[in-house]
Tab-separated table of C-alpha atoms and ligand atoms in Angstrom:
chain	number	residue	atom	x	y	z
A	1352	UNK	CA	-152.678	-57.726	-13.156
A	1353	UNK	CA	-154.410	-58.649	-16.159
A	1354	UNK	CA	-154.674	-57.280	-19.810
A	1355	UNK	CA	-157.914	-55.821	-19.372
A	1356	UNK	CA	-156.788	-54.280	-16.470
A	1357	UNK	CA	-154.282	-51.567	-18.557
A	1358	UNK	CA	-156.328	-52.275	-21.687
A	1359	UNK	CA	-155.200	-49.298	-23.850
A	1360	UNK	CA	-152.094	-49.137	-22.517
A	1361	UNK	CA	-150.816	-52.201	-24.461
A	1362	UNK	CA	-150.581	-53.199	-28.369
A	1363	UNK	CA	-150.979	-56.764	-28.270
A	1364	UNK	CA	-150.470	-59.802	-26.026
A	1365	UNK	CA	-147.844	-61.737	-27.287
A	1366	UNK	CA	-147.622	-64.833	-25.130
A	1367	UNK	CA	-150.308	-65.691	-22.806
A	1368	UNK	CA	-150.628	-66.942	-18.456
A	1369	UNK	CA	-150.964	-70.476	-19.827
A	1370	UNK	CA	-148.298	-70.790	-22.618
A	1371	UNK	CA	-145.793	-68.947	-20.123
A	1372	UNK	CA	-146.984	-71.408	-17.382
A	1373	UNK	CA	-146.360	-74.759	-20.117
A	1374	UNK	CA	-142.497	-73.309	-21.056
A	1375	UNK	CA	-141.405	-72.926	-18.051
A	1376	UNK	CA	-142.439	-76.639	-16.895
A	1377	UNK	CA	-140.999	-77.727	-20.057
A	1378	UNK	CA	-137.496	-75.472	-19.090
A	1379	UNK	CA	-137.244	-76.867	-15.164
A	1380	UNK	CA	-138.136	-80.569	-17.056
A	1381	UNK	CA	-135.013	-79.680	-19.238
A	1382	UNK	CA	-132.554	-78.237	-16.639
A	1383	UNK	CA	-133.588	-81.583	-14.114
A	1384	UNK	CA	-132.934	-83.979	-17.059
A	1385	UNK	CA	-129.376	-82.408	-17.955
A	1386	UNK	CA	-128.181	-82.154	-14.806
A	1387	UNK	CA	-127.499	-84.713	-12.122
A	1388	UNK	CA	-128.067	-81.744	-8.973
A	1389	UNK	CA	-130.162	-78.785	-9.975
A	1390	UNK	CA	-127.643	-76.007	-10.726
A	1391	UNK	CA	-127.056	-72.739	-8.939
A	1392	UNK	CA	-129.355	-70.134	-10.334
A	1393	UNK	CA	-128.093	-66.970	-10.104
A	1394	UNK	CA	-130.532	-64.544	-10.995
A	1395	UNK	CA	-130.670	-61.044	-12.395
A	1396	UNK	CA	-133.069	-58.606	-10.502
A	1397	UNK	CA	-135.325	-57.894	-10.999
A	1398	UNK	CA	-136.693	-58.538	-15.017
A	1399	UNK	CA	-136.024	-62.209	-13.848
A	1400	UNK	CA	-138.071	-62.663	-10.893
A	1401	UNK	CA	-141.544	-64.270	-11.862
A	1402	UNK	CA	-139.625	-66.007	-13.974
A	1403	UNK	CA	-137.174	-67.840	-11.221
A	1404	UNK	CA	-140.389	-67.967	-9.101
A	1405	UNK	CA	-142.498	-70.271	-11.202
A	1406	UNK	CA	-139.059	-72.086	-13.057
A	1407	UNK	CA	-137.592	-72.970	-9.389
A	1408	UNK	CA	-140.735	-74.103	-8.141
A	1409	UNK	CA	-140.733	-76.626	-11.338
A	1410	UNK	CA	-137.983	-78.142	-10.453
A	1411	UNK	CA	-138.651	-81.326	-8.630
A	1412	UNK	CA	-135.467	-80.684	-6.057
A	1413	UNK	CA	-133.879	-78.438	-3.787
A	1414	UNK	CA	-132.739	-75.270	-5.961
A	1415	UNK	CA	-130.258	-73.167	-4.423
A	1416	UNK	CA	-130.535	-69.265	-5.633
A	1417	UNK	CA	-128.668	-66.207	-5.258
A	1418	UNK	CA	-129.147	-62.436	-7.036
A	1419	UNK	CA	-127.339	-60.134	-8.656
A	1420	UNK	CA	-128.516	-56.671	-9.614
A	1421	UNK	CA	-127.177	-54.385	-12.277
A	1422	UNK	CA	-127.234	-51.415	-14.358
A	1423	UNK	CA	-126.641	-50.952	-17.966
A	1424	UNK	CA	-126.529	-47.465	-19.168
A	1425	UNK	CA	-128.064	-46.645	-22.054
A	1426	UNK	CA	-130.326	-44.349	-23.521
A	1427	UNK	CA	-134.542	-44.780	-23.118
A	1428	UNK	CA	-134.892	-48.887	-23.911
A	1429	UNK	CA	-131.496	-49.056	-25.522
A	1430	UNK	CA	-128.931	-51.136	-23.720
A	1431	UNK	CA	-125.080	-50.346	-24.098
A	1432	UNK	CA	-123.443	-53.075	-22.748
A	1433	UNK	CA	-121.573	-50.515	-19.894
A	1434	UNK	CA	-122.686	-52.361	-17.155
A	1435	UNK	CA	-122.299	-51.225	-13.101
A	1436	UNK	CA	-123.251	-53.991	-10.740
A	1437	UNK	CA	-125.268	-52.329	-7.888
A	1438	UNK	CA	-125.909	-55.951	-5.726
A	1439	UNK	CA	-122.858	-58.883	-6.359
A	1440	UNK	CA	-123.262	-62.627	-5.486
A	1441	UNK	CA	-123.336	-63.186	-1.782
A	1442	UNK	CA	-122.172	-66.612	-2.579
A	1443	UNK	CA	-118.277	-67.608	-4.309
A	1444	UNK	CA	-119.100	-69.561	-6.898
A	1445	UNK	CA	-116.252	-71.008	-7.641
A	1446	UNK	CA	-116.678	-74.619	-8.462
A	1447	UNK	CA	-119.945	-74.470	-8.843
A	1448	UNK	CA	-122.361	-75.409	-11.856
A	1449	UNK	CA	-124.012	-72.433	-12.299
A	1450	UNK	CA	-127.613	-71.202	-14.511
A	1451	UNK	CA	-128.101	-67.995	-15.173
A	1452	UNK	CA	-131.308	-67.056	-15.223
A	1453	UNK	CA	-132.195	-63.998	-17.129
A	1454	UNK	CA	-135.734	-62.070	-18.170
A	1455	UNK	CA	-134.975	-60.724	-21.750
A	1456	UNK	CA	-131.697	-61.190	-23.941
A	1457	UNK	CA	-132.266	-57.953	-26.408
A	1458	UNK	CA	-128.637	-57.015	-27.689
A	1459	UNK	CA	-127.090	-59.581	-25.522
A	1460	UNK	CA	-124.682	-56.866	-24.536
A	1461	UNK	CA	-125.602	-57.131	-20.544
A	1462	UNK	CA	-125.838	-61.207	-20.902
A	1463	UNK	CA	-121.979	-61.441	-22.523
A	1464	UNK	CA	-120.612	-58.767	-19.973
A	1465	UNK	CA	-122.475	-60.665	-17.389
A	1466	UNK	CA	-120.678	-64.112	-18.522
A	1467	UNK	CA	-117.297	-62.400	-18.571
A	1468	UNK	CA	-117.727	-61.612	-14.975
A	1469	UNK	CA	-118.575	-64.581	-13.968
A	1470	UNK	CA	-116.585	-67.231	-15.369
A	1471	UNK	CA	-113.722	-65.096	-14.204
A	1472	UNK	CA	-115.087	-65.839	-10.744
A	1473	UNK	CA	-113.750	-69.769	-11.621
A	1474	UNK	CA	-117.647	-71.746	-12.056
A	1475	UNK	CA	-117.231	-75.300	-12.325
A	1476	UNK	CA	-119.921	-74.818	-15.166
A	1477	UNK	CA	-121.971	-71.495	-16.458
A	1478	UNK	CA	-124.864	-71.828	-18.643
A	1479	UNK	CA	-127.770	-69.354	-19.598
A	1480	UNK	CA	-131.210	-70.199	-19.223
A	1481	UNK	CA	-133.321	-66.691	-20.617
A	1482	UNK	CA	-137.246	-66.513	-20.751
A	1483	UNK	CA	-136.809	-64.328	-23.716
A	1484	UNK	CA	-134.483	-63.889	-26.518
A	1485	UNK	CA	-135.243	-61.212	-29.394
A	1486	UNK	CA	-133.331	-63.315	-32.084
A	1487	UNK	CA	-133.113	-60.013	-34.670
A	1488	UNK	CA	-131.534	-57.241	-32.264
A	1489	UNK	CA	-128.617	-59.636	-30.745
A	1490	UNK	CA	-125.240	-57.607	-31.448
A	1491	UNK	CA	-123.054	-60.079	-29.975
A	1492	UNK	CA	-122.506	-64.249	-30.530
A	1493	UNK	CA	-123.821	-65.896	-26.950
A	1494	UNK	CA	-124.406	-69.169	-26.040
A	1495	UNK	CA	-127.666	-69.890	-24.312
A	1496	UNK	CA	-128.253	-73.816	-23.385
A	1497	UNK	CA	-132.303	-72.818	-22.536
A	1498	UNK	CA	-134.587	-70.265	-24.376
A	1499	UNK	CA	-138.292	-69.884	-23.675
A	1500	UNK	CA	-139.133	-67.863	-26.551
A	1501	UNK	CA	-138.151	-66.333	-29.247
A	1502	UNK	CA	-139.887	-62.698	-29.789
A	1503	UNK	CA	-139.953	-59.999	-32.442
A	1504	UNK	CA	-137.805	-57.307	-31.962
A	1505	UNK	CA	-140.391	-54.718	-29.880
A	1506	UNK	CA	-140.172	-53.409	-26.197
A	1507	UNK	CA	-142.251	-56.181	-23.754
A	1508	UNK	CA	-143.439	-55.680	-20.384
A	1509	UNK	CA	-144.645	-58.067	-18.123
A	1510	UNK	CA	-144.117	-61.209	-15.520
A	1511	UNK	CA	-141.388	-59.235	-14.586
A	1512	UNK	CA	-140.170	-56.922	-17.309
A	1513	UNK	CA	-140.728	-53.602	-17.012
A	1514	UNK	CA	-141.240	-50.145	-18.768
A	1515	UNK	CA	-139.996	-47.565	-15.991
A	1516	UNK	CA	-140.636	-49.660	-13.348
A	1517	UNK	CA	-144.614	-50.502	-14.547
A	1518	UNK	CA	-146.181	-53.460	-15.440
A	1519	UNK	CA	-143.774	-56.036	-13.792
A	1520	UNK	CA	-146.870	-57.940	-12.288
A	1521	UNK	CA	-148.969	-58.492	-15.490
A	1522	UNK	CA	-149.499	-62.073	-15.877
A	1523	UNK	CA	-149.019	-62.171	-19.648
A	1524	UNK	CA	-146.055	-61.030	-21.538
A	1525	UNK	CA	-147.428	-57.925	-24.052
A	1526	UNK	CA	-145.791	-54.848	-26.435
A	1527	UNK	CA	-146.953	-51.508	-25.214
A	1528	UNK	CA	-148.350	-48.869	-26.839
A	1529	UNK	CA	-146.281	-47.114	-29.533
A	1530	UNK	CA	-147.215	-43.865	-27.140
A	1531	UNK	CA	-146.424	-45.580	-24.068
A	1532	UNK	CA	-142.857	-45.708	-25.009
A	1533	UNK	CA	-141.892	-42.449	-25.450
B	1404	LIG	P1	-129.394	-56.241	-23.729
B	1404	LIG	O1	-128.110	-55.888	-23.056
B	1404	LIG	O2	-129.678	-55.325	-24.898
B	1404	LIG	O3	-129.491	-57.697	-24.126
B	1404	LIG	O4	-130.585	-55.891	-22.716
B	1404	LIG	C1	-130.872	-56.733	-21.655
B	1404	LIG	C2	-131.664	-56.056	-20.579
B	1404	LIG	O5	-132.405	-54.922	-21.073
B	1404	LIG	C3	-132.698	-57.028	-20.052
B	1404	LIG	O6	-132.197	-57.807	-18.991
B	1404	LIG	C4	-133.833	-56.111	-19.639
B	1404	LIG	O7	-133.621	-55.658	-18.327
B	1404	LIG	C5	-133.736	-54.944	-20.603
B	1404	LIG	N1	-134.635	-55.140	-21.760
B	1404	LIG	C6	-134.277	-55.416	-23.022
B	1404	LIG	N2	-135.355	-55.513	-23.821
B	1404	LIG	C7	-136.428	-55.296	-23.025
B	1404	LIG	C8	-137.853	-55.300	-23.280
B	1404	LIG	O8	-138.354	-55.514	-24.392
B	1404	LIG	N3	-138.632	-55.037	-22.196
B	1404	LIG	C9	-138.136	-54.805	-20.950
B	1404	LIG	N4	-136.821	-54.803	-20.678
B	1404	LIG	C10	-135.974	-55.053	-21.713
């Protein structure tokens, strides 16, 4: 889906199909320089998919993947860093140098929750590689080794992110409409 497609439903494209397509290379270039064998990526459904999609495919070796879902209550497009998981690991990862790869960090409440859980699972490694990171709303001190970009602090949809459950498949990442938010 493109822009023009939901026109009036959006404020203003904030990073475009080609810039998004140029990070990521740049990211998977990064992750296969510091690494000897690509990491783990475990990957939070579903904000994250489009995201692992094009950054796995950048990689120029064998990426092995696995997904985690979960659900942080919160109220509208607040997060409150209660988090349930709905879908665990299917793999142990203990040992294992792991990359989590995440859509959005807003608060970084769901991101430092997430990295309690899983370095208590015993990773030989566990790093954080987000597409996003909203530099002005983060609440809590977290470490991530590989940001995309760094965005103002307003709601985003698109290549994956949602607003109740729309707009995942735009190509381009965008703020919505002040009235689309409500
Ligand atoms: P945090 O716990 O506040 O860092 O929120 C992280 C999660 O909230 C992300 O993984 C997204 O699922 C969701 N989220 C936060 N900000 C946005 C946004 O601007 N658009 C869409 N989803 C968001």
């Amino acid at each position: 889906m493109e822009p023009e497609d939901i026109g009036d439903e959006l404020a203003e494209v904030l990073i475009g199909e080609s810039q998004l397509r140029d990070r990521v290379r740049q990211l998977a270039a990064a992750i296969d320089a510091d690494y000897d064998e690509p990491p783990l990526f475990v990957v939070v459904l579903k904000g994250a998919v489009m995201f692992l999609a094009d950054l796995a495919r950048d990689v120029p070796q064998s990426v092995e993947m696995d997904f985690m879902a979960v659900s942080s209550y919160g109220y509208g497009t607040q997060s409150s860093g209660v988090v349930r998981i709905l879908k665990d690991l299917d793999l142990d990862i203990r040992g294992r140098h792991v990359l989590l790869v995440e859509d959005i960090i807003d608060s970084g409440l769901t991101l430092s929750w997430l990295l309690r859980n899983l370095s208590a699972r015993g990773p030989a490694s566990l790093e954080v590689c987000a597409l996003l990171r909203k530099r002005d709303a983060l609440q809590v001190d977290v470490d991530i080794r590989y940001v995309g970009f760094d965005i103002p602090n307003a709601f985003v949809v698109g290549y994956g992110l949602d607003h109740a459950e729309k707009y995942r498949n735009l190509r381009c990442i965008a703020t919505l409409a002040p009235e689309r938010l409500t």
